[in-house]
Every structure is written in C-alpha cells, then in structure tokens.
PDB file of C-alpha atoms in Angstrom:
ATOM      1  CA  MET A   1     138.650  65.532 101.140  1.00 57.00           C
ATOM      2  CA  LEU A   2     137.599  65.921  97.489  1.00 64.00           C
ATOM      3  CA  GLY A   3     140.023  63.349  96.153  1.00 64.00           C
ATOM      4  CA  SER A   4     143.371  63.823  94.534  1.00 74.00           C
ATOM      5  CA  THR A   5     143.166  61.052  91.932  1.00 82.00           C
ATOM      6  CA  PRO A   6     140.775  60.302  89.077  1.00 85.00           C
ATOM      7  CA  GLU A   7     139.807  57.037  90.834  1.00 86.00           C
ATOM      8  CA  THR A   8     138.854  58.883  94.011  1.00 84.00           C
ATOM      9  CA  ARG A   9     136.847  61.442  92.080  1.00 85.00           C
ATOM     10  CA  ASP A  10     135.079  58.623  90.190  1.00 90.00           C
ATOM     11  CA  LEU A  11     134.170  56.996  93.499  1.00 91.00           C
ATOM     12  CA  ILE A  12     132.868  60.295  94.894  1.00 89.00           C
ATOM     13  CA  TYR A  13     130.735  60.708  91.777  1.00 90.00           C
ATOM     14  CA  MET A  14     129.374  57.151  92.099  1.00 93.00           C
ATOM     15  CA  VAL A  15     128.532  57.629  95.791  1.00 93.00           C
ATOM     16  CA  ASN A  16     126.628  60.798  94.915  1.00 92.00           C
ATOM     17  CA  GLU A  17     124.737  59.002  92.140  1.00 94.00           C
ATOM     18  CA  CYS A  18     123.898  56.178  94.527  1.00 93.00           C
ATOM     19  CA  TYR A  19     122.318  58.608  96.980  1.00 91.00           C
ATOM     20  CA  VAL A  20     120.343  60.338  94.215  1.00 92.00           C
ATOM     21  CA  PHE A  21     118.981  56.968  93.060  1.00 92.00           C
ATOM     22  CA  ALA A  22     118.055  55.977  96.629  1.00 90.00           C
ATOM     23  CA  ILE A  23     116.214  59.218  97.323  1.00 86.00           C
ATOM     24  CA  SER A  24     114.474  59.097  93.935  1.00 87.00           C
ATOM     25  CA  TYR A  25     113.363  55.539  94.695  1.00 89.00           C
ATOM     26  CA  PHE A  26     111.860  56.534  98.047  1.00 82.00           C
ATOM     27  CA  ASP A  27     110.240  59.599  96.456  1.00 81.00           C
ATOM     28  CA  HIS A  28     108.247  57.231  94.259  1.00 81.00           C
ATOM     29  CA  ALA A  29     107.733  54.390  96.729  1.00 80.00           C
ATOM     30  CA  SER A  30     107.378  55.690 100.286  1.00 75.00           C
ATOM     31  CA  PRO A  31     103.946  56.458 101.719  1.00 72.00           C
ATOM     32  CA  ALA A  32     105.560  59.418 103.481  1.00 71.00           C
ATOM     33  CA  LEU A  33     105.863  61.260 100.182  1.00 70.00           C
ATOM     34  CA  ALA A  34     102.626  60.203  98.496  1.00 69.00           C
ATOM     35  CA  THR A  35     100.958  63.580  99.045  1.00 73.00           C
ATOM     36  CA  ARG A  36     103.920  65.554  97.704  1.00 76.00           C
ATOM     37  CA  LEU A  37     104.687  63.666  94.512  1.00 74.00           C
ATOM     38  CA  GLU A  38     102.814  61.521  92.052  1.00 81.00           C
ATOM     39  CA  GLN A  39     104.274  58.130  92.792  1.00 79.00           C
ATOM     40  CA  LYS A  40     104.865  55.673  89.997  1.00 82.00           C
ATOM     41  CA  ALA A  41     105.787  52.044  90.574  1.00 82.00           C
ATOM     42  CA  ASP A  42     107.754  51.824  87.318  1.00 87.00           C
ATOM     43  CA  ALA A  43     109.843  54.858  88.316  1.00 87.00           C
ATOM     44  CA  ALA A  44     110.388  53.397  91.797  1.00 86.00           C
ATOM     45  CA  THR A  45     111.501  50.119  90.243  1.00 88.00           C
ATOM     46  CA  ALA A  46     113.899  51.824  87.833  1.00 90.00           C
ATOM     47  CA  PHE A  47     115.451  53.974  90.572  1.00 91.00           C
ATOM     48  CA  TYR A  48     115.778  51.014  92.939  1.00 90.00           C
ATOM     49  CA  ILE A  49     117.577  48.978  90.266  1.00 91.00           C
ATOM     50  CA  GLN A  50     119.917  51.930  89.626  1.00 93.00           C
ATOM     51  CA  TYR A  51     120.508  52.272  93.382  1.00 93.00           C
ATOM     52  CA  ARG A  52     121.419  48.592  93.745  1.00 93.00           C
ATOM     53  CA  GLN A  53     123.655  48.713  90.662  1.00 94.00           C
ATOM     54  CA  ALA A  54     125.426  51.788  92.044  1.00 95.00           C
ATOM     55  CA  LEU A  55     125.990  49.996  95.360  1.00 95.00           C
ATOM     56  CA  SER A  56     127.429  47.016  93.482  1.00 94.00           C
ATOM     57  CA  ALA A  57     129.712  49.299  91.464  1.00 94.00           C
ATOM     58  CA  ILE A  58     130.944  51.007  94.644  1.00 95.00           C
ATOM     59  CA  GLU A  59     131.525  47.587  96.216  1.00 95.00           C
ATOM     60  CA  GLN A  60     133.750  46.705  93.250  1.00 93.00           C
ATOM     61  CA  MET A  61     135.606  50.037  93.340  1.00 92.00           C
ATOM     62  CA  ILE A  62     136.660  49.994  96.985  1.00 92.00           C
ATOM     63  CA  GLY A  63     139.435  48.026  98.607  1.00 86.00           C
ATOM     64  CA  ASP A  64     139.756  46.624 102.096  1.00 86.00           C
ATOM     65  CA  ASN A  65     141.082  49.833 103.653  1.00 87.00           C
ATOM     66  CA  ASP A  66     139.552  51.615 106.618  1.00 87.00           C
ATOM     67  CA  PHE A  67     138.034  54.204 104.304  1.00 90.00           C
ATOM     68  CA  LEU A  68     136.528  53.966 100.832  1.00 91.00           C
ATOM     69  CA  CYS A  69     139.483  55.611  99.097  1.00 87.00           C
ATOM     70  CA  GLY A  70     142.323  54.444 101.298  1.00 84.00           C
ATOM     71  CA  GLU A  71     143.697  55.203 104.728  1.00 85.00           C
ATOM     72  CA  HIS A  72     142.141  58.661 105.160  1.00 84.00           C
ATOM     73  CA  PRO A  73     138.536  59.809 104.952  1.00 86.00           C
ATOM     74  CA  THR A  74     137.294  61.718 101.944  1.00 86.00           C
ATOM     75  CA  ILE A  75     133.967  63.284 101.107  1.00 89.00           C
ATOM     76  CA  ALA A  76     133.027  59.880  99.617  1.00 90.00           C
ATOM     77  CA  ASP A  77     133.154  58.342 103.107  1.00 92.00           C
ATOM     78  CA  CYS A  78     131.022  61.069 104.627  1.00 91.00           C
ATOM     79  CA  MET A  79     128.479  60.912 101.795  1.00 92.00           C
ATOM     80  CA  MET A  80     128.303  57.111 101.728  1.00 94.00           C
ATOM     81  CA  PHE A  81     127.897  56.759 105.469  1.00 94.00           C
ATOM     82  CA  ALA A  82     125.373  59.576 105.802  1.00 91.00           C
ATOM     83  CA  SER A  83     123.215  58.303 102.943  1.00 91.00           C
ATOM     84  CA  ALA A  84     123.398  54.654 104.064  1.00 92.00           C
ATOM     85  CA  GLN A  85     122.568  55.696 107.618  1.00 89.00           C
ATOM     86  CA  TYR A  86     119.613  57.797 106.458  1.00 84.00           C
ATOM     87  CA  VAL A  87     118.205  55.075 104.209  1.00 85.00           C
ATOM     88  CA  HIS A  88     118.661  52.448 106.919  1.00 84.00           C
ATOM     89  CA  ARG A  89     117.523  54.384 109.970  1.00 81.00           C
ATOM     90  CA  LEU A  90     114.576  56.198 108.432  1.00 78.00           C
ATOM     91  CA  TYR A  91     113.358  53.799 105.763  1.00 79.00           C
ATOM     92  CA  GLY A  92     114.561  50.518 107.264  1.00 80.00           C
ATOM     93  CA  GLU A  93     116.585  49.625 104.173  1.00 84.00           C
ATOM     94  CA  PRO A  94     120.046  48.359 105.220  1.00 88.00           C
ATOM     95  CA  LEU A  95     122.942  47.947 102.844  1.00 92.00           C
ATOM     96  CA  PRO A  96     122.493  44.688 100.931  1.00 91.00           C
ATOM     97  CA  ILE A  97     124.310  41.636 102.220  1.00 91.00           C
ATOM     98  CA  ASP A  98     125.961  41.141  98.835  1.00 92.00           C
ATOM     99  CA  CYS A  99     128.051  44.254  99.568  1.00 94.00           C
ATOM    100  CA  PRO A 100     130.307  42.963 102.385  1.00 95.00           C
ATOM    101  CA  LYS A 101     132.985  45.649 101.981  1.00 95.00           C
ATOM    102  CA  LEU A 102     130.389  48.434 102.182  1.00 95.00           C
ATOM    103  CA  ASN A 103     128.829  46.798 105.232  1.00 94.00           C
ATOM    104  CA  ALA A 104     132.245  46.517 106.919  1.00 94.00           C
ATOM    105  CA  PHE A 105     132.947  50.158 106.081  1.00 94.00           C
ATOM    106  CA  TYR A 106     129.582  51.163 107.554  1.00 93.00           C
ATOM    107  CA  VAL A 107     130.265  49.320 110.822  1.00 92.00           C
ATOM    108  CA  ARG A 108     133.725  50.904 111.124  1.00 92.00           C
ATOM    109  CA  PHE A 109     132.559  54.412 110.272  1.00 92.00           C
ATOM    110  CA  GLU A 110     129.611  54.111 112.647  1.00 90.00           C
ATOM    111  CA  GLN A 111     132.078  53.848 115.545  1.00 90.00           C
ATOM    112  CA  ARG A 112     133.406  57.343 114.911  1.00 89.00           C
ATOM    113  CA  PRO A 113     132.133  59.963 117.428  1.00 87.00           C
ATOM    114  CA  SER A 114     131.275  62.255 114.517  1.00 83.00           C
ATOM    115  CA  ALA A 115     128.910  59.620 113.123  1.00 81.00           C
ATOM    116  CA  ALA A 116     126.366  59.676 115.940  1.00 80.00           C
ATOM    117  CA  ILE A 117     123.053  58.329 114.732  1.00 73.00           C
ATOM    118  CA  PRO A 118     120.272  60.917 114.745  1.00 69.00           C
ATOM    119  CA  GLU A 119     116.872  60.143 116.138  1.00 74.00           C
ATOM    120  CA  TYR A 120     114.273  60.937 113.548  1.00 68.00           C
ATOM    121  CA  PRO A 121     110.935  62.319 114.775  1.00 69.00           C
ATOM    122  CA  LYS A 122     108.538  59.502 115.668  1.00 73.00           C
ATOM    123  CA  LEU A 123     105.882  60.793 113.269  1.00 66.00           C
ATOM    124  CA  LEU A 124     108.360  60.695 110.399  1.00 67.00           C
ATOM    125  CA  GLN A 125     109.410  57.167 111.343  1.00 65.00           C
ATOM    126  CA  GLU A 126     105.781  56.042 111.335  1.00 68.00           C
ATOM    127  CA  ILE A 127     104.974  57.374 107.877  1.00 64.00           C
ATOM    128  CA  ALA A 128     108.290  56.496 106.222  1.00 64.00           C
ATOM    129  CA  PRO A 129     108.360  52.699 106.267  1.00 57.00           C
ATOM    130  CA  PRO A 130     109.986  51.083 103.248  1.00 55.00           C
ATOM    131  CA  PRO A 131     107.749  49.576 100.607  1.00 51.00           C
ATOM    132  CA  SER A 132     109.328  46.179 101.297  1.00 50.00           C
ATOM    133  CA  PRO A 133     107.199  44.060  98.916  1.00 50.00           C
ATOM    134  CA  LEU A 134     108.515  46.145  96.013  1.00 51.00           C
ATOM    135  CA  THR A 135     112.151  45.922  97.112  1.00 54.00           C
ATOM    136  CA  THR A 136     111.826  42.179  97.709  1.00 54.00           C
ATOM    137  CA  GLN A 137     110.387  41.667  94.233  1.00 53.00           C
ATOM    138  CA  ILE A 138     113.094  43.812  92.614  1.00 53.00           C
ATOM    139  CA  ASP A 139     115.848  42.066  94.597  1.00 56.00           C
ATOM    140  CA  ARG A 140     114.623  38.691  93.298  1.00 54.00           C
ATOM    141  CA  THR A 141     114.651  40.057  89.740  1.00 52.00           C
ATOM    142  CA  LEU A 142     118.187  41.414  90.160  1.00 52.00           C
ATOM    143  CA  THR A 143     119.406  38.115  91.606  1.00 54.00           C
ATOM    144  CA  THR A 144     117.914  36.228  88.660  1.00 52.00           C
ATOM    145  CA  ARG A 145     119.449  38.661  86.170  1.00 50.00           C
ATOM    146  CA  ASN A 146     122.874  38.383  87.823  1.00 52.00           C
ATOM    147  CA  ARG A 147     122.726  34.576  87.654  1.00 52.00           C
ATOM    148  CA  GLU A 148     121.771  34.741  83.989  1.00 53.00           C
ATOM    149  CA  GLY A 149     124.611  37.154  83.182  1.00 50.00           C
ATOM    150  CA  PHE A 150     122.630  40.346  82.488  1.00 44.00           C
TER     151      PHE A 150
END
C-alpha cells in the first residue's frame, strides 16, 4: 500500500501535498471557516494555484491503469479519491476538466463499494460553498500563464 518504488512514493507524496494545498485554500477562502481563521485572499490564491499545479503534476505522473500507480491500489489511490471526493462533495469543487486521467480514475474508484459517498450534515453543506468567483479568476490566470509558457 505504501509503494515499493521511488516513483510510487513520489506520487504518494504529491497526492498528500495536493490535499494539503486544497485544505489550506479552503481554510482561507470558505465562509465556513471565517470565524476560525483569519482569511486572506492572497493566501487563498497562492494555495489554490499550488493545488491546481499539484493536480497537473499528478495528471502527468499517472498512466492509464485502473489505479494511480498501476494495477493494484496503493495509499495514493485512497488519499486521492478521498480528498477529491471531500473537495467535490462538500465544497462543490470537482476535479478540473484538464485532468482527464484523474477524472477517469475518480469515476472508476467511485464504483468501489468501499468508496461510498458520505452525506455531509446539511448545515455544513450550507456554510461550506466554494468561493467560486475566486477560483474562476485564478483558473483564468492559470490558463493564460499556461498558454504563455509560464
């Protein structure tokens, strides 16, 4: 489960970093956390950019196998699915469309009985909407940067 090759361990590390960036982004951008943490738009922007870059790196690292690291699940699969599911189901932020292999992985993994989607408490769902204007603005900036070769 923890990976037997340096490549698998690198992927596990990147998946973990991706989740940390996602959670740090929502810490600074979600109204649900505004009373618990001083929220800063520049921090939210920086973490969101890191999150999207980590997703892009993972997209480049994985193949077209059933699982991220090959034919058998590893901790990377469990971490990636759980974090993507959490970010999507609670905050309404799906995996980006420019990550087709990650999206295909998500759809496949979602079919597993062990991957049943939790129902988050209604109150939490109501106060945890994504700050979509910020993500839309950052996505446009990232798209422009990618076209310009940054």
